[in-house]
Short mmCIF file of C-alpha atoms in Angstrom, two decimals:
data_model
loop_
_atom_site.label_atom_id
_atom_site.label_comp_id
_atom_site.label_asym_id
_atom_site.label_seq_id
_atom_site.Cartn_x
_atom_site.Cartn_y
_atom_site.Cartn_z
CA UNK A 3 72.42 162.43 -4.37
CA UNK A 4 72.59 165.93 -2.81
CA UNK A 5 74.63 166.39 0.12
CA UNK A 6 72.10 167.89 2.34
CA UNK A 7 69.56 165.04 1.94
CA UNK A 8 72.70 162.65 3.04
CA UNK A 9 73.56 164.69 5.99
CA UNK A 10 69.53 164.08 7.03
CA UNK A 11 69.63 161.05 6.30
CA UNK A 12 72.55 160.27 8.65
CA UNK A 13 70.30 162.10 11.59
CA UNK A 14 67.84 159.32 10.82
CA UNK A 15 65.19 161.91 9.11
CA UNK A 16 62.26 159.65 7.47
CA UNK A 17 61.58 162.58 4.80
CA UNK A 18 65.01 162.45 3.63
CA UNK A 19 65.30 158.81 3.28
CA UNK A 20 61.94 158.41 1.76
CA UNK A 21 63.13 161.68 -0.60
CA UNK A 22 66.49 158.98 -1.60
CA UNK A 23 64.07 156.05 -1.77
CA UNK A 24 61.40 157.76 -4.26
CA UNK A 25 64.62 158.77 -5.86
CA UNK A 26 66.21 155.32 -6.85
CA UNK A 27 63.30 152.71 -6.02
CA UNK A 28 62.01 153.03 -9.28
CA UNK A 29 65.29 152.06 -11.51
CA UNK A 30 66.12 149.88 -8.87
CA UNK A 31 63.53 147.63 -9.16
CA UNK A 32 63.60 147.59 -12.73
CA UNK A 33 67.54 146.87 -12.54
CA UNK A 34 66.91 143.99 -9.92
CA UNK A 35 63.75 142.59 -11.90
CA UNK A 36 65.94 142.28 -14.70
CA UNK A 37 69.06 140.66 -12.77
CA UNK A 38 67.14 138.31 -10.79
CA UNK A 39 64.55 137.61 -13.38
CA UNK A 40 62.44 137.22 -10.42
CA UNK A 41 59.70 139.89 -9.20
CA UNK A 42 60.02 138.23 -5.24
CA UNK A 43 63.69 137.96 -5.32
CA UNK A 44 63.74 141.70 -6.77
CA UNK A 45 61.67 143.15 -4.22
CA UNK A 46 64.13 141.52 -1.63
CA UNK A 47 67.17 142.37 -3.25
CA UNK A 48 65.57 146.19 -3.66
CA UNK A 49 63.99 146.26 0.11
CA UNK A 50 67.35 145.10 1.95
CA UNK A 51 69.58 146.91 -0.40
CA UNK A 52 67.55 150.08 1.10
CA UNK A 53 67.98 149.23 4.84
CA UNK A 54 71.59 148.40 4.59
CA UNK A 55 72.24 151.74 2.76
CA UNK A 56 70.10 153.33 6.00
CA UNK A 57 71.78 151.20 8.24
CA UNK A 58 75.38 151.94 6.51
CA UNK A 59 75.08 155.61 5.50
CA UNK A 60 77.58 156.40 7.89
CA UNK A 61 80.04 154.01 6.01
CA UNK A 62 79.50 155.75 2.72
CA UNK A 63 82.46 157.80 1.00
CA UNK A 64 82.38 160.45 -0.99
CA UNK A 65 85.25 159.25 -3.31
CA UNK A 66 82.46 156.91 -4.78
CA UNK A 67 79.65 158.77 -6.82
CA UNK A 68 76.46 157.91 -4.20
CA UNK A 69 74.58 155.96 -7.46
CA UNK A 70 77.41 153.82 -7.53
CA UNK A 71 77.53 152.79 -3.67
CA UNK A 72 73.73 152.28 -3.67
CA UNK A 73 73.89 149.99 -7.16
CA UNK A 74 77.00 148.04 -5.97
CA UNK A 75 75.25 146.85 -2.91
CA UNK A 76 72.07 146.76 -5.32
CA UNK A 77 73.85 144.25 -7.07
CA UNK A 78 75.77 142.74 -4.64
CA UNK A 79 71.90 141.44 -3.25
CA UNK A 80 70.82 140.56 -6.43
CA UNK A 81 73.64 138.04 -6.59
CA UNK A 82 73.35 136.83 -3.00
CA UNK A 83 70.14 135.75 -3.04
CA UNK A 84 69.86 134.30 -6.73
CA UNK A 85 72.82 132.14 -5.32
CA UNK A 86 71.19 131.15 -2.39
CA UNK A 87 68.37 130.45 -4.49
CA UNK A 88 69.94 128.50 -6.63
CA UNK A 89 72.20 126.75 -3.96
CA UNK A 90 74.50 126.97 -6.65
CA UNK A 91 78.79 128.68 -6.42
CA UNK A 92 78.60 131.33 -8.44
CA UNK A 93 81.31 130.85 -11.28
CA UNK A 94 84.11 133.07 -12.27
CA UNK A 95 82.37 133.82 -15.59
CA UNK A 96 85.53 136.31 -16.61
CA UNK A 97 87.63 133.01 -17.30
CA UNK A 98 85.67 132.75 -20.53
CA UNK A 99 86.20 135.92 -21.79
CA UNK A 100 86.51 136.23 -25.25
CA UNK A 101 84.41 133.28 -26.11
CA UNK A 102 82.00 134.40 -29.22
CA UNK A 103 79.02 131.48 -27.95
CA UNK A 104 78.57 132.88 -24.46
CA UNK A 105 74.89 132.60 -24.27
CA UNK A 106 73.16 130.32 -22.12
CA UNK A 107 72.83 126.76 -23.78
CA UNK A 108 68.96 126.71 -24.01
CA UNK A 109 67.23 129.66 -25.90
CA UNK A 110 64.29 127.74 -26.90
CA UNK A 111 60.97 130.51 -26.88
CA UNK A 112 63.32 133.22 -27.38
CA UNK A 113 61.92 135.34 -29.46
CA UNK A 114 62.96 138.98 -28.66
CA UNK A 115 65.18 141.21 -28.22
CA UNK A 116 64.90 140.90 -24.11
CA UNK A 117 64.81 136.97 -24.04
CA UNK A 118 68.04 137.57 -26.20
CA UNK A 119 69.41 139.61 -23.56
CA UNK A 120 68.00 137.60 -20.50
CA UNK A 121 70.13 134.80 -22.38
CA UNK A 122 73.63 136.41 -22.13
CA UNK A 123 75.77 135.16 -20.24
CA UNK A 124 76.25 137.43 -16.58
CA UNK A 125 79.56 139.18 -17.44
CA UNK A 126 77.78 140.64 -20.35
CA UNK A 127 74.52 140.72 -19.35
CA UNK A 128 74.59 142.67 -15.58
CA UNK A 129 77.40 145.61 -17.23
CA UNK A 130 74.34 145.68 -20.44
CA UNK A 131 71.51 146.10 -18.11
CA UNK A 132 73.08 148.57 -16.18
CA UNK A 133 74.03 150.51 -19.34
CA UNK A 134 70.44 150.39 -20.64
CA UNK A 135 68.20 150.86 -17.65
CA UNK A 136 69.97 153.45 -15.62
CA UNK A 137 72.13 155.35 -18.37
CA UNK A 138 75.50 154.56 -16.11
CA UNK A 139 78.33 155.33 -17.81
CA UNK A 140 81.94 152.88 -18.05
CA UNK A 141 83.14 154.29 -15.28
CA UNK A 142 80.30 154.02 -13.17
CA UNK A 143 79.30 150.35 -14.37
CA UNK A 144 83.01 149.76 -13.40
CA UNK A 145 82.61 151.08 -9.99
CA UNK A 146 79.36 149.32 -9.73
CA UNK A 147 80.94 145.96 -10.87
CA UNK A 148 84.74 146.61 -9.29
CA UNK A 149 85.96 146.22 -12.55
CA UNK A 150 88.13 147.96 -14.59
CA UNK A 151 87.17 150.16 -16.76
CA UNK A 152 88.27 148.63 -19.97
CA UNK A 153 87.50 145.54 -19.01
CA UNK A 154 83.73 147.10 -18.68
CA UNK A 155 84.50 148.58 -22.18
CA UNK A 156 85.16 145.67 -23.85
CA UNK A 157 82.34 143.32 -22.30
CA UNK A 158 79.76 146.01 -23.33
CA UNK A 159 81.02 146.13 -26.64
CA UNK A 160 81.19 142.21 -26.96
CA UNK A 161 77.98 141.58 -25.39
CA UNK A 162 76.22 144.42 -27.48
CA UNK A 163 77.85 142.25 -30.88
CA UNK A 164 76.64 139.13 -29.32
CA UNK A 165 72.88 141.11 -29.33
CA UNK A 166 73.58 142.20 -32.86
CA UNK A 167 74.34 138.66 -34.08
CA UNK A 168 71.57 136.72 -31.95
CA UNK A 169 69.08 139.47 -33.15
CA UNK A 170 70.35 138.74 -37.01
CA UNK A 171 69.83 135.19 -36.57
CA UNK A 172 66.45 135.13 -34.86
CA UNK A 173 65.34 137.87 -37.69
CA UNK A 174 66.78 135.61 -40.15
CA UNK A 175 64.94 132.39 -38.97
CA UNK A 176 61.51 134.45 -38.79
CA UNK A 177 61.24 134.36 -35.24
CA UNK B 13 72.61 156.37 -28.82
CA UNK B 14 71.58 155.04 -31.98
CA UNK B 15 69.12 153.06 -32.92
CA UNK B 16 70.04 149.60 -31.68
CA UNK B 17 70.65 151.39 -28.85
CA UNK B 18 67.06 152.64 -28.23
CA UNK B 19 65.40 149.43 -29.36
CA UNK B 20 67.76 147.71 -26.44
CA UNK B 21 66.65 150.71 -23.75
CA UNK B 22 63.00 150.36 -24.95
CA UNK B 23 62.53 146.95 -24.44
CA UNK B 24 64.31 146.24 -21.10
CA UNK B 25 61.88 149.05 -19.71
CA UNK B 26 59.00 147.59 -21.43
CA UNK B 27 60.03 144.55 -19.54
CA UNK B 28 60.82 145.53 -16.45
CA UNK B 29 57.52 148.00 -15.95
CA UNK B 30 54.73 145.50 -14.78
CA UNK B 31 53.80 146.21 -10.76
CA UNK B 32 56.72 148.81 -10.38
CA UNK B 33 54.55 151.55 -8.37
CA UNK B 34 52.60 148.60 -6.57
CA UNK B 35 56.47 146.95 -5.75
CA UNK B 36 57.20 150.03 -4.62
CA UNK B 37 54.63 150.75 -2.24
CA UNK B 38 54.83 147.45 -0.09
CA UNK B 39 58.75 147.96 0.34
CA UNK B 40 58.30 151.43 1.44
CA UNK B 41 55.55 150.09 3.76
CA UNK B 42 57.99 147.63 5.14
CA UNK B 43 60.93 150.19 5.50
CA UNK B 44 58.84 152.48 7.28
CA UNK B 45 58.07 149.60 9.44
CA UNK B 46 61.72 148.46 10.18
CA UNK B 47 63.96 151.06 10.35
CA UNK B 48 61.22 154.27 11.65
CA UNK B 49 58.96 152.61 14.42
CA UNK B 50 62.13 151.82 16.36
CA UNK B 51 63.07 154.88 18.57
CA UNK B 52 66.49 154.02 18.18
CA UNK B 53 68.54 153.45 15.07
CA UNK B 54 71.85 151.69 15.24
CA UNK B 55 74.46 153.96 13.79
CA UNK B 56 78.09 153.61 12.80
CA UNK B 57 80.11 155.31 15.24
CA UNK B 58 83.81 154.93 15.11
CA UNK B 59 85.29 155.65 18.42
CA UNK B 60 87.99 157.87 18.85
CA UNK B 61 91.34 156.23 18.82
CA UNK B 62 93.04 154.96 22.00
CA UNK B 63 95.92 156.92 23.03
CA UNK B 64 98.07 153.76 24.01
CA UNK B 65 101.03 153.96 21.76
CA UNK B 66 100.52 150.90 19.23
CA UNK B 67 102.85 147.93 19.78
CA UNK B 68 106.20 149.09 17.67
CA UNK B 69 109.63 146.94 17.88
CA UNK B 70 112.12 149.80 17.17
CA UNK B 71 115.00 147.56 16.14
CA UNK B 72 118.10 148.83 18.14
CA UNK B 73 120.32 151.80 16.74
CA UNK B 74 123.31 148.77 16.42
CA UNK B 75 121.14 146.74 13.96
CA UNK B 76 121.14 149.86 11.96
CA UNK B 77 124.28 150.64 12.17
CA UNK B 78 125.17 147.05 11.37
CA UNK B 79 122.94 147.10 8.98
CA UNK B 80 124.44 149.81 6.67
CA UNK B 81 128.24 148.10 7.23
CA UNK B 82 127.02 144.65 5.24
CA UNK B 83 127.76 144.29 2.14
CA UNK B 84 124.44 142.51 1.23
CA UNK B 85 121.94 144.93 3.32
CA UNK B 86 118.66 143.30 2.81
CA UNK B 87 120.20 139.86 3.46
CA UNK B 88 121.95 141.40 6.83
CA UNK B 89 118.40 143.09 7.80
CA UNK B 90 116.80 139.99 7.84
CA UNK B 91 119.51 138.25 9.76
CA UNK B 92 119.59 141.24 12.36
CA UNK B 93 115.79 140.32 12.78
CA UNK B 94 115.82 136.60 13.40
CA UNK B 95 118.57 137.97 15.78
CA UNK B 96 116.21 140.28 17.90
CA UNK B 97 113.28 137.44 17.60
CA UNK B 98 113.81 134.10 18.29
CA UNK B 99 113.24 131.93 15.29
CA UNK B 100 110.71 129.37 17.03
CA UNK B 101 108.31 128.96 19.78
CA UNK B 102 105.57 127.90 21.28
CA UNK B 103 102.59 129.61 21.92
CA UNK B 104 99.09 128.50 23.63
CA UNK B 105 96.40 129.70 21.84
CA UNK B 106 92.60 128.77 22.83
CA UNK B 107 90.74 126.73 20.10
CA UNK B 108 87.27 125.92 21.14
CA UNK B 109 87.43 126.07 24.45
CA UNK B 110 90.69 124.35 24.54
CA UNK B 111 94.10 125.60 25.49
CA UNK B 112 96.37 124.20 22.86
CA UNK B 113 99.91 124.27 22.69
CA UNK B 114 101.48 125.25 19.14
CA UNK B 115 104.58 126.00 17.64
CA UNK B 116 104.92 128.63 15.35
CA UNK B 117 107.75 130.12 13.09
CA UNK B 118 109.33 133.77 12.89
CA UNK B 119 108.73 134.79 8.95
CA UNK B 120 109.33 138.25 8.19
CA UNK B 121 106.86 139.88 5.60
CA UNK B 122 107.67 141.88 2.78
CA UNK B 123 111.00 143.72 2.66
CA UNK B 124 111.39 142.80 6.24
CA UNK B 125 108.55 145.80 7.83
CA UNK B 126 107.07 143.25 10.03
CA UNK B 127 107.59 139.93 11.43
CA UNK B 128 104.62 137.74 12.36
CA UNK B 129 104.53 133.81 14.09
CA UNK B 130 102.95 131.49 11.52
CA UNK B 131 101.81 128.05 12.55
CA UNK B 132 103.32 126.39 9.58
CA UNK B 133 101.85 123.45 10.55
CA UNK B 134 98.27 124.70 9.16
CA UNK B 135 99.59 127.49 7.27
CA UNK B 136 101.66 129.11 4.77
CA UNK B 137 103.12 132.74 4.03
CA UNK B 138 102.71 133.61 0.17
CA UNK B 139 104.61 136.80 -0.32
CA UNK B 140 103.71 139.20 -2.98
CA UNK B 141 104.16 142.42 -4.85
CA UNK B 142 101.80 143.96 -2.77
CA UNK B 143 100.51 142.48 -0.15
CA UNK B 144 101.46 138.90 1.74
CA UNK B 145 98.64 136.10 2.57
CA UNK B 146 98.42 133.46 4.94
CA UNK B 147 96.30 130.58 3.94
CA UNK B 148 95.49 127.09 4.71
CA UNK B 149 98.77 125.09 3.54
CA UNK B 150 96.44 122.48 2.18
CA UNK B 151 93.87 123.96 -0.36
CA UNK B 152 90.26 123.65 1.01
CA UNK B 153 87.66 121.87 -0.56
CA UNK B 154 85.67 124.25 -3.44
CA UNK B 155 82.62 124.00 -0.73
CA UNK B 156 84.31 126.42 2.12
CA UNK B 157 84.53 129.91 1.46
CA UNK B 158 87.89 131.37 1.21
CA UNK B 159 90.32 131.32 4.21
CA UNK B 160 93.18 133.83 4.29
CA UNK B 161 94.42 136.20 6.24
CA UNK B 162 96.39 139.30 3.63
CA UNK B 163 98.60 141.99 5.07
CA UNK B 164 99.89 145.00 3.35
CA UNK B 165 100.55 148.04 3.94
CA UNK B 166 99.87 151.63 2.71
CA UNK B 167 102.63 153.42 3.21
CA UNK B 168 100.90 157.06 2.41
CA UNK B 169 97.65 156.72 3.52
CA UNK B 170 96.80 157.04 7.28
CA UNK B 171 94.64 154.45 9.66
CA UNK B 172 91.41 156.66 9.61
CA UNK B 173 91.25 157.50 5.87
CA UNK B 174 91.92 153.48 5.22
CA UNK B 175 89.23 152.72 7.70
CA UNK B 176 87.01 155.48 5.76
CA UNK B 177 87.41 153.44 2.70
CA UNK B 178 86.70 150.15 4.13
CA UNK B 179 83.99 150.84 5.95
CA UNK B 180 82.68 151.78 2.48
CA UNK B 181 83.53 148.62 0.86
CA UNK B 182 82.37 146.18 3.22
CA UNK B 183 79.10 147.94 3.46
CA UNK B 184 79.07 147.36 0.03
CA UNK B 185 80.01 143.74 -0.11
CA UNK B 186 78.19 142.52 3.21
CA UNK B 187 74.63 142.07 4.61
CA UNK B 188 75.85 143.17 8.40
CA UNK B 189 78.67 145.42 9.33
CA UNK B 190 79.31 146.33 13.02
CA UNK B 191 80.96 149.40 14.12
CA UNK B 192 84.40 150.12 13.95
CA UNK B 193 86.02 149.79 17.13
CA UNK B 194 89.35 150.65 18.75
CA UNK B 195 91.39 147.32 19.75
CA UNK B 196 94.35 146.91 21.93
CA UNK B 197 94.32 143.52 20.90
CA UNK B 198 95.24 141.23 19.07
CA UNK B 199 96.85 144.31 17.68
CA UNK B 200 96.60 148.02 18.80
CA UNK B 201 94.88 149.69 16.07
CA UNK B 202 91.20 149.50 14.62
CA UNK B 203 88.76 146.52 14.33
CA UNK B 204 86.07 146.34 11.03
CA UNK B 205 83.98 143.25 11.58
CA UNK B 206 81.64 142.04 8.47
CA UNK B 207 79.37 138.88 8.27
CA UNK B 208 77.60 137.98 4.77
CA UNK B 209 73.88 136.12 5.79
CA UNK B 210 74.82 135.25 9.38
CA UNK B 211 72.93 132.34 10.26
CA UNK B 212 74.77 129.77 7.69
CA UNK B 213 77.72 127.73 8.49
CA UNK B 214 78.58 129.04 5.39
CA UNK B 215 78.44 132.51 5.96
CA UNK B 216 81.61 134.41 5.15
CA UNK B 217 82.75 136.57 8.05
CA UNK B 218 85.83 139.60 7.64
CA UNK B 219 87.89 141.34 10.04
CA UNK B 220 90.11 143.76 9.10
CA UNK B 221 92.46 145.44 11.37
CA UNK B 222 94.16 148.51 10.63
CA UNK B 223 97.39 149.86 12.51
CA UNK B 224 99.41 152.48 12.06
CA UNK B 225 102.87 152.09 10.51
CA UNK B 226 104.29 154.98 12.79
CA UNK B 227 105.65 156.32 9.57
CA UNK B 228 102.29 158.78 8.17
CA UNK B 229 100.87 155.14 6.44
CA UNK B 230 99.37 151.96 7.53
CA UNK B 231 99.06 148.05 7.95
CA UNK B 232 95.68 146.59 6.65
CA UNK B 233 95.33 142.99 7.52
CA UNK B 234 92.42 141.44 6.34
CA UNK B 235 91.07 137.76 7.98
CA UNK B 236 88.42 136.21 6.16
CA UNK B 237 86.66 132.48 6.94
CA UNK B 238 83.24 131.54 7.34
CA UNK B 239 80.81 131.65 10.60
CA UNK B 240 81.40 127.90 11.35
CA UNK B 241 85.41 128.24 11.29
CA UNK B 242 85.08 131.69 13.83
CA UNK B 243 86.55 129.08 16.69
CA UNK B 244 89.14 127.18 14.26
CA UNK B 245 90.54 129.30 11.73
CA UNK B 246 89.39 132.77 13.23
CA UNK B 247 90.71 131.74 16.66
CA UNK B 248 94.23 130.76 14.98
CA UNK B 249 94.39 133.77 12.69
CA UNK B 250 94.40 136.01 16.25
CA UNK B 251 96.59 133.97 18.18
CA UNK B 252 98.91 134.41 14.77
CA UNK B 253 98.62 138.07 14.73
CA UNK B 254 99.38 138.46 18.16
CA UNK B 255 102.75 138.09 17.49
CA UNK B 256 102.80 140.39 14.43
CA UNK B 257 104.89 143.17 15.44
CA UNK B 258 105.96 146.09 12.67
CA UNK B 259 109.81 146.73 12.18
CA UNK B 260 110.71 150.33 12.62
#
């Protein structure tokens, strides 16, 4: 994001935000459609994930690439209200690591390549979507995620096999 | 990319496509609405920092001087500490409305740079490579949101590029973030206040003060608990640091 159109921003110019928000609302909503499954929950995520980057602009520094603040709180949102949704504490997924049958237990009327993905488990699945939909690279999925970056190395490498083999399978079985 | 690669790309857009430009339209029309028909936008505005010298024991010119005649110096440093503070006492600190006496317990933090009052009766000190934290001495129930107050310092970085950085991160990581404010107390330093939600009991609040060392670095101590604990746990975590003082 261009310096000047931050500086504006800051002054509270409309033109500039709405120049950010034409900018990113796009990808963003494609990135939280595909996070929260959920087109209501992804407008939500996408809407307040825009005011508190208004509201916080001041906050934001430079030492982070601007695409990485705005996706980490993206994220962040995504995650906050599918838990609230789901009522549910979200589980430290990295403790599995390394386990070759992390997708989700049910994959009945899976039969693509997306439902294959949808069925990944998270620590695969968010750093894969972020990947695919926005182009980010390691080190800005790691940013995104505060992860490091080899530990976003390896979990896109893993979850991309995991694709491979499910996609195999699924072929194999005429799906 | 090759060509798994574009099949993946292509169908996560092909997916994700349906109502995008109609999507976008109603949250612009809602943006618009919230944060441009007020005439006044709430902005971030760190004050400038108080010129009241922060709160620094300077341990007497004997202690050092004492200090470099033992023949196990860290050992002797700590003793010349527990010398200068008294090892117990009793402090009233307001829970809830109520004035309630507690003892607490000198423990100095990590290679003896500060010394801080714990109420070991609720809490516990858990040193580390980096950074110390207090937490609950008995581990909460996996319900409650974690409750811990972490100090470290940054020896090389000063108060107002840490604050910088924080201010980033809890933007990042919560729904509401006040503005950073100057604070002569519980410490003398800076105040970043977060809340996640807000209107849960659940709700997990931050405050994270920031002081300077006195030495070109800085003291981060970071309180979290959630919204329903503000007037138990929050309320004890102050009355705790109140009685952190650095060692110079």
């Amino acid at each position: 994001m261009h310096e000047d159109i931050l500086k504006e921003i800051k002054k509270g110019n409309r033109d500039a935000f709405r120049h950010l928000y034409d900018e990113y609302a796009g990808y963003a909503l494609r990135t939280a459609k595909a996070i929260t499954r959920n087109d209501e929950l992804a407008k939500d995520a996408v809407q307040e994930a825009f005011i508190r980057v208004y509201r916080n602009i001041s906050s934001y520094d430079s030492t982070l690439s601007f695409g990485a603040w705005f996706y980490r709180i993206l994220v962040n949102e995504c995650n906050r209200l599918l838990s609230k949704e789901k009522k549910v504490v979200p589980i430290d997924t990295s403790l599995m690591e390394g386990n070759p049958q992390l997708t989700e237990p049910s994959e009945e009327g899976v039969t693509d390549l997306y439902g294959i993905i949808q069925h990944l488990a998270d620590l695969y699945r968010i750093p894969l979507l972020l990947k695919y939909i926005k182009g980010f690279s390691e080190k800005e999925i790691a940013d995104i995620l505060n992860l490091n970056q080899n530990t976003v190395k390896s979990r896109l490498f893993n979850g991309r096999n995991l694709l491979r083999d499910q996609l195999s399978l699924m072929e194999m079985e005429g799906k | 990319m090759d060509h798994m690669d574009e099949r993946i790309k292509k169908e996560i857009l092909k997916h994700t496509e349906d109502s995008i430009d109609q999507l976008k339209d109603e949250i612009w029309s809602h943006l618009d609405q919230e944060l441009f028909q007020e005439k006044s936008r709430k902005r971030i505005k760190m004050r400038k920092k108080s010129k009241v010298i922060p709160f620094i024991i300077t341990a007497a010119a004997a202690v050092m001087i004492l200090f470099t005649t033992q023949t196990d110096t860290g050992m002797a440093f700590i003793k010349q500490i527990k010398d200068i503070f008294v090892p117990e006492k009793e402090i009233i600190q307001s829970i809830e409305g109520t004035e309630e006496p507690t003892d607490v317990v000198l423990q100095e933090g990590k290679d003896a740079e500060y010394v801080i009052y714990i109420d070991e009766e609720r809490y516990k000190l858990i040193k580390g490579e980096d950074s110390d934290i207090i937490t609950t001495k008995e581990p909460l129930e996996e319900r409650y949101p974690e409750v811990s107050m972490t100090i470290e310092q940054f020896k090389n970085i000063t108060p107002e590029d840490i604050v910088a950085s924080k201010e980033t991160e809890l933007a990042s990581e919560y729904s509401k973030v006040t503005a950073t404010e100057s604070v002569s107390d519980p410490v003398e330093g800076f105040k970043l206040h977060a809340i996640d939600g807000g209107t849960e009991w659940d709700s997990p609040v931050t405050n994270v003060y920031v002081i300077d060392n006195k030495n070109g670095g800085s003291f981060v101590i970071t309180e979290k608990y959630f919204l329903e604990a503000a007037e138990g746990h929050g309320a004890r975590f102050y009355a705790m640091l109140q009685e952190f003082k650095i060692v110079e």
